[in-house]
Short mmCIF file of C-alpha atoms and ligand atoms in Angstrom, two decimals:
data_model
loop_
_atom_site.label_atom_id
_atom_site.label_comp_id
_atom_site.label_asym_id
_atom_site.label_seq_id
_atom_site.Cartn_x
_atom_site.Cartn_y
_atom_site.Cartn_z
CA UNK N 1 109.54 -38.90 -83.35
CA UNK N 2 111.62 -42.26 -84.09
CA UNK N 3 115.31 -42.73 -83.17
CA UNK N 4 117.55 -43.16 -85.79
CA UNK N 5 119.27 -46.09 -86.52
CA UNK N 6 122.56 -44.75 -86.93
CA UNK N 7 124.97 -46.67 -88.99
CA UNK N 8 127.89 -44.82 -87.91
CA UNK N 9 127.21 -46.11 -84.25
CA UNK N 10 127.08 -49.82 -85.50
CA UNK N 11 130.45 -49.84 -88.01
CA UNK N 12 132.12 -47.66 -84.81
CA UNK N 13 131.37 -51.21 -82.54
CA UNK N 14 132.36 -53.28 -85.19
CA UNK N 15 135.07 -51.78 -86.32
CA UNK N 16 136.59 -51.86 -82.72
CA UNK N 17 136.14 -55.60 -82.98
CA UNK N 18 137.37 -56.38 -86.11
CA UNK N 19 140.85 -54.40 -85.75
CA UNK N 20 141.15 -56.63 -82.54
CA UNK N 21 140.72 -59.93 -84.77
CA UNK N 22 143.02 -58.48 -87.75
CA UNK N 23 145.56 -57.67 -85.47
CA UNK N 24 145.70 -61.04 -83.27
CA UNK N 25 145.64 -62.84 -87.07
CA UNK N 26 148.52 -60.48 -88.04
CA UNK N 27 150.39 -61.76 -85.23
CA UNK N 28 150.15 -65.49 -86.76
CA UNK N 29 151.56 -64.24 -89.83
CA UNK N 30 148.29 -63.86 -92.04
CA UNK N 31 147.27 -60.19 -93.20
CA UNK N 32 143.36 -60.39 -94.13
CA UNK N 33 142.97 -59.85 -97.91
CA UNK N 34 139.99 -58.76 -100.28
CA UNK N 35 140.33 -59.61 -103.51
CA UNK N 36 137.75 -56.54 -105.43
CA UNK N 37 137.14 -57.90 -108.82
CA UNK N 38 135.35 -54.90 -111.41
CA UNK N 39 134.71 -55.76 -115.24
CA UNK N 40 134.25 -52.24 -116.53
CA UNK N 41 134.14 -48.27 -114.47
CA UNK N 42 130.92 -48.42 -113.73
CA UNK N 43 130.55 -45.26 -111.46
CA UNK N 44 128.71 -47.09 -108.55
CA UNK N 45 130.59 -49.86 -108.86
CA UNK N 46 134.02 -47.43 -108.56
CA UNK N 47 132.11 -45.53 -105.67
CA UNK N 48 131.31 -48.45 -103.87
CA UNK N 49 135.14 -50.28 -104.33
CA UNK N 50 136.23 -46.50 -102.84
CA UNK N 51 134.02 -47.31 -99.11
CA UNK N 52 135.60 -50.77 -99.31
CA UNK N 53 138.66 -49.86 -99.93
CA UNK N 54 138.38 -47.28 -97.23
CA UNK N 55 137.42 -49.64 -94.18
CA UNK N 56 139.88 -52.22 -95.43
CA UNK N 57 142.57 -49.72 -94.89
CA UNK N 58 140.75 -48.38 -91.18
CA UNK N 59 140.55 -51.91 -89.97
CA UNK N 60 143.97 -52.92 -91.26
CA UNK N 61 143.34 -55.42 -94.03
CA UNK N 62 144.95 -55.64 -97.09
CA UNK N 63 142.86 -55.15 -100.47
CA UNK N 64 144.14 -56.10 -103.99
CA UNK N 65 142.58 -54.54 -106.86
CA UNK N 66 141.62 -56.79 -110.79
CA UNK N 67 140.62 -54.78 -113.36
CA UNK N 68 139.35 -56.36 -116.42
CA UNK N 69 137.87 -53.74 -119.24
CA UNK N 70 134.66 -53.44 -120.25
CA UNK N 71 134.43 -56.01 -123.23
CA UNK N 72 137.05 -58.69 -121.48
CA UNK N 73 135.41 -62.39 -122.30
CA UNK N 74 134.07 -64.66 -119.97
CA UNK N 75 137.14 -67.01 -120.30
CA UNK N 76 139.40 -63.68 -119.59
CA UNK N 77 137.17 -63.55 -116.28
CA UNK N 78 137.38 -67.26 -115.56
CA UNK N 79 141.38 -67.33 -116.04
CA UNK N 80 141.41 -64.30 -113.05
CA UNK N 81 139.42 -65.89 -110.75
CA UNK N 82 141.06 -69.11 -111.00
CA UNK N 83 144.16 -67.12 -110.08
CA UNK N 84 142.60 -65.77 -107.29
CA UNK N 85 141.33 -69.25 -106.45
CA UNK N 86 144.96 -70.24 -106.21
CA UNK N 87 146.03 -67.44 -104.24
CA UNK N 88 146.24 -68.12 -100.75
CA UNK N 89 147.05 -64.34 -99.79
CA UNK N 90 143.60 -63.86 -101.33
CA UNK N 91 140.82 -64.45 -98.61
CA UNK N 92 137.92 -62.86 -99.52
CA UNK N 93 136.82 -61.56 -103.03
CA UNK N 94 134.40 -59.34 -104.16
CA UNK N 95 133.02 -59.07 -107.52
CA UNK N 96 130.77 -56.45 -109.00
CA UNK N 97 127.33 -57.62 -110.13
CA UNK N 98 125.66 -57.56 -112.51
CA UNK N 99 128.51 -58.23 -115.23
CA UNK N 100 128.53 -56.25 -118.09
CA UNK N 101 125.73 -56.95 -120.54
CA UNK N 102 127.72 -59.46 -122.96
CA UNK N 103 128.31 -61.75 -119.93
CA UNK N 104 125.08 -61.64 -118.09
CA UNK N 105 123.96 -64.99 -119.58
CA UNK N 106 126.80 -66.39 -118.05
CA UNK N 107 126.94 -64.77 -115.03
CA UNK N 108 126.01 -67.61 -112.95
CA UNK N 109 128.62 -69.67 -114.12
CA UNK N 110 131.05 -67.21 -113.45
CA UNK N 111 129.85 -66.36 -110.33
CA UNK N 112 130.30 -70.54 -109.36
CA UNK N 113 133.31 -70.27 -110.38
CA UNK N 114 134.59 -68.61 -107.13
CA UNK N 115 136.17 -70.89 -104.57
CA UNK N 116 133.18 -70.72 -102.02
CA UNK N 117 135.34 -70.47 -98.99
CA UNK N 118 135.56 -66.76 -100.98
CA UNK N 119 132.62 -65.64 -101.19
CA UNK N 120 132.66 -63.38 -98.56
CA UNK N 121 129.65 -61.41 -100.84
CA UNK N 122 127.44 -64.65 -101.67
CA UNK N 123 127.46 -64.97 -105.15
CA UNK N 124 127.86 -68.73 -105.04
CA UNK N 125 125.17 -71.31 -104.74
CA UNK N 126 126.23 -73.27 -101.99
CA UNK N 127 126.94 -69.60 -99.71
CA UNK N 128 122.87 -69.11 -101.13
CA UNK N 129 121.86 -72.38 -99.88
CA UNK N 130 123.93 -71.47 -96.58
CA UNK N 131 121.27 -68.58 -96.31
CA UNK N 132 118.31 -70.67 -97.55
CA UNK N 133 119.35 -73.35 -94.72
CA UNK N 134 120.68 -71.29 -91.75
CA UNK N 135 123.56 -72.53 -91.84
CA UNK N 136 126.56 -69.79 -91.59
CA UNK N 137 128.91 -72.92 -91.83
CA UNK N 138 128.15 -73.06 -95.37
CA UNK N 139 129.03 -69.25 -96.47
CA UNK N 140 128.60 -65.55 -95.83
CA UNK N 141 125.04 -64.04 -95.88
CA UNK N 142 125.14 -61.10 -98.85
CA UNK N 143 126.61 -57.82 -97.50
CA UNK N 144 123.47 -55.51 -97.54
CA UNK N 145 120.84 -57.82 -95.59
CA UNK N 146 123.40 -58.87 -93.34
CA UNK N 147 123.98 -55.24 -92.51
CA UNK N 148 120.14 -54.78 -91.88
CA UNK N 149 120.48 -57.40 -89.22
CA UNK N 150 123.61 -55.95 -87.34
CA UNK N 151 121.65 -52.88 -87.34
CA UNK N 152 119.13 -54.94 -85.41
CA UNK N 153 121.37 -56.34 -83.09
CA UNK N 154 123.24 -53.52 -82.31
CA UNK N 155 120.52 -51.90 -81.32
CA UNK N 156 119.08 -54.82 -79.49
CA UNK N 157 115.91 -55.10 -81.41
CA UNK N 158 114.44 -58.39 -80.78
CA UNK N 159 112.75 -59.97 -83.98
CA UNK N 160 111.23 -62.67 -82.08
CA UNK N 161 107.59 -63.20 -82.92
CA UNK N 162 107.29 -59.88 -84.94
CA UNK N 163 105.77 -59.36 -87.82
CA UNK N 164 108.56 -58.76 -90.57
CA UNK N 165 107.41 -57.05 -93.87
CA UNK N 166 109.99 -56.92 -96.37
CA UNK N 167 109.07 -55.16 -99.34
CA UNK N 168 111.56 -56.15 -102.61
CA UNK N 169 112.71 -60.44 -103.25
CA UNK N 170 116.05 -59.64 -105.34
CA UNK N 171 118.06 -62.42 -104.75
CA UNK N 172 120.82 -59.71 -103.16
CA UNK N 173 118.45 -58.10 -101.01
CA UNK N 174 115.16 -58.79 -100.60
CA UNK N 175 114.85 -62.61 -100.55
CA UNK N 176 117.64 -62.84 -98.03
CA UNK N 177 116.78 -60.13 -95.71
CA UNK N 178 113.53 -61.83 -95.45
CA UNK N 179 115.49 -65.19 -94.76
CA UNK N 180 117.79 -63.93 -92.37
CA UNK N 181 114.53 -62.26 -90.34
CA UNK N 182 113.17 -65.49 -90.49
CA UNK N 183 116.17 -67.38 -89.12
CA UNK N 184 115.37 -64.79 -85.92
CA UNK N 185 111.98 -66.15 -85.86
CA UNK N 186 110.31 -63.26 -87.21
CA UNK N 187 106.67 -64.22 -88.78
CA UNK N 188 107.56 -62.56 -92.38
CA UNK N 189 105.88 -60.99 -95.26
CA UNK N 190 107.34 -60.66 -98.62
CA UNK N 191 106.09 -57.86 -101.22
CA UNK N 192 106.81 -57.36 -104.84
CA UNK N 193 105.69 -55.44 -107.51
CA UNK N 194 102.28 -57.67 -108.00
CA UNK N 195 101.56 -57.52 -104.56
CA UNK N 196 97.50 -56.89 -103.16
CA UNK N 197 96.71 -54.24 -100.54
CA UNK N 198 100.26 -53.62 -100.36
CA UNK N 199 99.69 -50.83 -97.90
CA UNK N 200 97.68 -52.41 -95.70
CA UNK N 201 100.21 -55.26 -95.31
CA UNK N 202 102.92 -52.91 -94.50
CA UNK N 203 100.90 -50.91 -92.08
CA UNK N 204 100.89 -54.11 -89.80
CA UNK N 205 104.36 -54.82 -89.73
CA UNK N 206 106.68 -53.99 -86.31
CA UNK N 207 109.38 -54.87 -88.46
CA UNK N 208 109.57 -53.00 -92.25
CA UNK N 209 112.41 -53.87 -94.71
CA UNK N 210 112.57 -51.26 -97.78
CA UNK N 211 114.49 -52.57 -100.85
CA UNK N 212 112.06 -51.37 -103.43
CA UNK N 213 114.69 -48.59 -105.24
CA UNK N 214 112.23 -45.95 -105.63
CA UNK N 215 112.84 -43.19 -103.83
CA UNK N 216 109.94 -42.41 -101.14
CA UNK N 217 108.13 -45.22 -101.73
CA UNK N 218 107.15 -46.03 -97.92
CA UNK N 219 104.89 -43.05 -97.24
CA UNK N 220 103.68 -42.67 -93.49
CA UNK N 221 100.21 -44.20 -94.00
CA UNK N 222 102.45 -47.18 -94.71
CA UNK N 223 103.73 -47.39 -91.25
CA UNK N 224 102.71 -48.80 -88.14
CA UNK N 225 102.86 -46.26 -85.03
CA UNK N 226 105.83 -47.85 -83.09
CA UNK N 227 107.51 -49.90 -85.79
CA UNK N 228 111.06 -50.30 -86.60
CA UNK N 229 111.27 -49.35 -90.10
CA UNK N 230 115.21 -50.13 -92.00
CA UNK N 231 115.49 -48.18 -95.35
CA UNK N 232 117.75 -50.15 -97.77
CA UNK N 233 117.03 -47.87 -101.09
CA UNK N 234 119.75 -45.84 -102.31
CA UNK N 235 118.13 -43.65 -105.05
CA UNK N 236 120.02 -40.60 -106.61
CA UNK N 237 117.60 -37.95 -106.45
CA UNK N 238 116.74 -35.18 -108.75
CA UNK N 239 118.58 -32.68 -106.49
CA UNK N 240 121.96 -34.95 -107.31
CA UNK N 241 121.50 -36.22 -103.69
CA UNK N 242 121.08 -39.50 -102.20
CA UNK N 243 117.60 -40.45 -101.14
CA UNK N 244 116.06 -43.67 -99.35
CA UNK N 245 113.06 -45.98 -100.47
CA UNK N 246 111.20 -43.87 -97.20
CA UNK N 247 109.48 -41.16 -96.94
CA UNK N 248 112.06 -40.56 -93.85
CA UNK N 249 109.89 -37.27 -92.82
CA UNK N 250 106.42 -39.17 -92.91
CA UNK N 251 107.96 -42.51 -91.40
CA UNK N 252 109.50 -40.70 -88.52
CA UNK N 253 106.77 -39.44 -87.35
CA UNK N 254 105.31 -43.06 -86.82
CA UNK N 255 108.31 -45.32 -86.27
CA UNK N 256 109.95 -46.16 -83.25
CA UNK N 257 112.91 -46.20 -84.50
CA UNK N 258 114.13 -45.78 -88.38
CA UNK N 259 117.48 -45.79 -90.46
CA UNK N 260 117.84 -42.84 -92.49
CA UNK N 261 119.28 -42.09 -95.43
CA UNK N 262 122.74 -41.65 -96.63
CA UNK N 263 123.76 -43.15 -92.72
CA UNK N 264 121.94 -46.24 -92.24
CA UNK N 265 122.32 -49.55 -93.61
CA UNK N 266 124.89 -48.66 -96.66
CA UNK N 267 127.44 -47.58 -94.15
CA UNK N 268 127.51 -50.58 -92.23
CA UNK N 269 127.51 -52.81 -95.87
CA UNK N 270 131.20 -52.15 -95.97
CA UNK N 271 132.07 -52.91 -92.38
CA UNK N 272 130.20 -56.53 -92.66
CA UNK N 273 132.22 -57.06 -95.76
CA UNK N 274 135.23 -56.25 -94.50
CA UNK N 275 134.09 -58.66 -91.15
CA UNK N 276 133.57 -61.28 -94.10
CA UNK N 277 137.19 -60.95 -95.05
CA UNK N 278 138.34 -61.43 -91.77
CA UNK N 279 136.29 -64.28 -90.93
CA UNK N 280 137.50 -66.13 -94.08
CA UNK N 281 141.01 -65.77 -93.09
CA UNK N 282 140.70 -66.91 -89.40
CA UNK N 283 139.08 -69.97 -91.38
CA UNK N 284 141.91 -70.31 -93.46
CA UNK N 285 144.60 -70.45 -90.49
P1 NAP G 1 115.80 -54.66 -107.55
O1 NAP G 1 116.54 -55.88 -107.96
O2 NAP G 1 115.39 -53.67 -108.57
O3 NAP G 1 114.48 -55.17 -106.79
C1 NAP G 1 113.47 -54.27 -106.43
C2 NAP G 1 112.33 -55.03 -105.81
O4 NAP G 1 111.32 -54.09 -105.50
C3 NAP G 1 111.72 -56.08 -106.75
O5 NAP G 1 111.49 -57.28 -106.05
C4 NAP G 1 110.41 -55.45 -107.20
O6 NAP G 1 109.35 -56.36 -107.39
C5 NAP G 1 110.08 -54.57 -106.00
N1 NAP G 1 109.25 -53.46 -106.44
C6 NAP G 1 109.50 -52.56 -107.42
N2 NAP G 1 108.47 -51.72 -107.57
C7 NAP G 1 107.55 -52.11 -106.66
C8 NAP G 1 106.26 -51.64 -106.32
N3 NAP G 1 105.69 -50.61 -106.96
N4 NAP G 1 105.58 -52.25 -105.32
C9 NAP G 1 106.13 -53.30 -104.69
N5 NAP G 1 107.34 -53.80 -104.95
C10 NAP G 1 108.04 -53.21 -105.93
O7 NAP G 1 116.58 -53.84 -106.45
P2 NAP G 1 117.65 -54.36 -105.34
O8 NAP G 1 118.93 -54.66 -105.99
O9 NAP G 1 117.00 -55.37 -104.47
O10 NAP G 1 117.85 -53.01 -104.52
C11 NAP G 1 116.78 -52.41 -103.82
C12 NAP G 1 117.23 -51.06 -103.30
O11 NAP G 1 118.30 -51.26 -102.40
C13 NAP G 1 117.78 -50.13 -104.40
O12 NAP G 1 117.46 -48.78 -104.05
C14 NAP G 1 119.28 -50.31 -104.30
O13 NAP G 1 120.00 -49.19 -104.74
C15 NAP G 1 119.43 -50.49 -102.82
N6 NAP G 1 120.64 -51.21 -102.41
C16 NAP G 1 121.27 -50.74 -101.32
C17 NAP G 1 122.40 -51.36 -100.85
C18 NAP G 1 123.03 -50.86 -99.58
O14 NAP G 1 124.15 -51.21 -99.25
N7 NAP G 1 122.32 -50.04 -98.79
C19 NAP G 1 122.92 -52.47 -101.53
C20 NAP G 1 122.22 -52.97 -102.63
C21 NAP G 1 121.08 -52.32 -103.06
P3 NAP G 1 109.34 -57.45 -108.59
O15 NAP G 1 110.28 -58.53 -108.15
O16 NAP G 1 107.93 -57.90 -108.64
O17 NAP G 1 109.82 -56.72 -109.81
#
């Protein structure tokens, strides 16, 4: 039977860290701040502002809230975040993707529009080339691979020379976590929706990324006997609960060692961001 992964473990360590940090910048006058920017109430959107909001608060950072309704323009949205731009108080902002329909086709744009130093959730291109090029001098990694990785770390799982299969290549999840793998020197895999024998490459990774967003999509045929196996999915199942891209059962029964399912990777998503935030303001000092 695997060991779990346990995301509560991981946030607990870097919690302890990051109160140290936001206290010692307190002392030289600067409180870290997250700007949260929402367009709209969409309910994941307000559940996942409620977690942030949450470890801000534990860790003792400051968060400041900009609501913009549904149907606000692009140049409403624009105006904001050249306030925020302007706002030194303002470290770190976060912005929920993807915008409302009417804006999607300038999304980008708006996204680009964020003063980089910012974009403590990559949404700009130069914090995506940053990931692209290993460099973490050019921006923050996005929030949800970068949380697969401390889950690594933490754990001291070595990605050296392993064979990384990461199934999904959003640009918020997939790509990067397979980037950020690679920057450990993993050998890695990428699957998608038009992938061949997608099984079979998936049964020989030590190393399997989920981000697929179909609940129990990784069944245990799927798994190598000893692998690590990091469930990203968050799927809302028909019994109204919250269920992984893994068939946690199945997989657990092959896996050395797997995250489950709510208490894996999405609890430590809001302890990187806030570690973001932080980071940007000892920058900004
Ligand atoms: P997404 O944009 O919908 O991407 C899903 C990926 O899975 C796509 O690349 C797609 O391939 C691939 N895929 C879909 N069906 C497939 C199949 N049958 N075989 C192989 N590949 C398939 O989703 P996302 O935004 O990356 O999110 C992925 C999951 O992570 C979701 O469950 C989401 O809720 C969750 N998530 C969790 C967190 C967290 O903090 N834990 C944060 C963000 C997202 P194509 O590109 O070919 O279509």
């Amino acid at each position: 039977m695997a060991k779990q992964l346990l995301g509560k473990e991981v946030t607990d360590a870097l919690n302890a860290k990051l109160i140290e940090r936001a206290n010692a910048l307190k002392e030289k006058g600067v409180v870290p701040t997250l700007g949260i920017v929402r367009v709209g109430e969409n309910p994941s959107d307000l559940s996942y502002e409620k977690g942030a909001t949450k470890r801000a608060e534990l860790i003792g950072i400051n968060v400041q809230k900009f609501v913009l309704p549904e149907d606000a323009s692009k140049e409403d949205l624009l105006k904001l975040i050249d306030e925020i731009n302007a706002n030194d108080a303002i470290h770190g902002v976060l912005m929920f993707r993807p915008l409302p329909k009417h804006l999607k086709a300038d999304q980008n744009e708006i996204c680009n529009r964020l003063d980089p130093k910012k974009d403590v959730d990559c949404m700009t291109d130069l914090s995506n080339a940053g990931v692209f090029e290993g460099r973490s001098d050019l921006g923050f990694a996005p929030c949800t691979p970068a949380a697969c990785m401390e889950i690594l770390d933490y754990y001291g799982i070595d990605c050296k020379g392993k064979n990384a299969v990461v199934i999904g290549r959003s640009n918020i999840v997939g790509k990067p976590a397979a980037l950020l793998l690679l920057a450990k020197n993993a050998t890695v895999t990428i699957c998608h929706s038009r992938t061949k024998n997608l099984k079979e490459v998936c049964a020989a990774a030590d190393i399997l990324v989920a981000a697929v967003g179909r609940e129990g999509f990784v069944t245990g045929d799927m798994v190598k006997p000893g692998a690590v196996v990091i469930d990203v999915g968050i799927n809302r199942g028909a019994d109204g609960k919250l269920h992984g891209d893994v068939n946690f059962a199945e997989a657990a029964e092959k896996a050395a060692y797997i995250t489950p399912v709510p208490g894996g990777v999405g609890t430590v998503t809001t302890s990187v961001l806030v570690s973001h935030v932080v980071e940007a303001a000892a920058k900004s000092v």
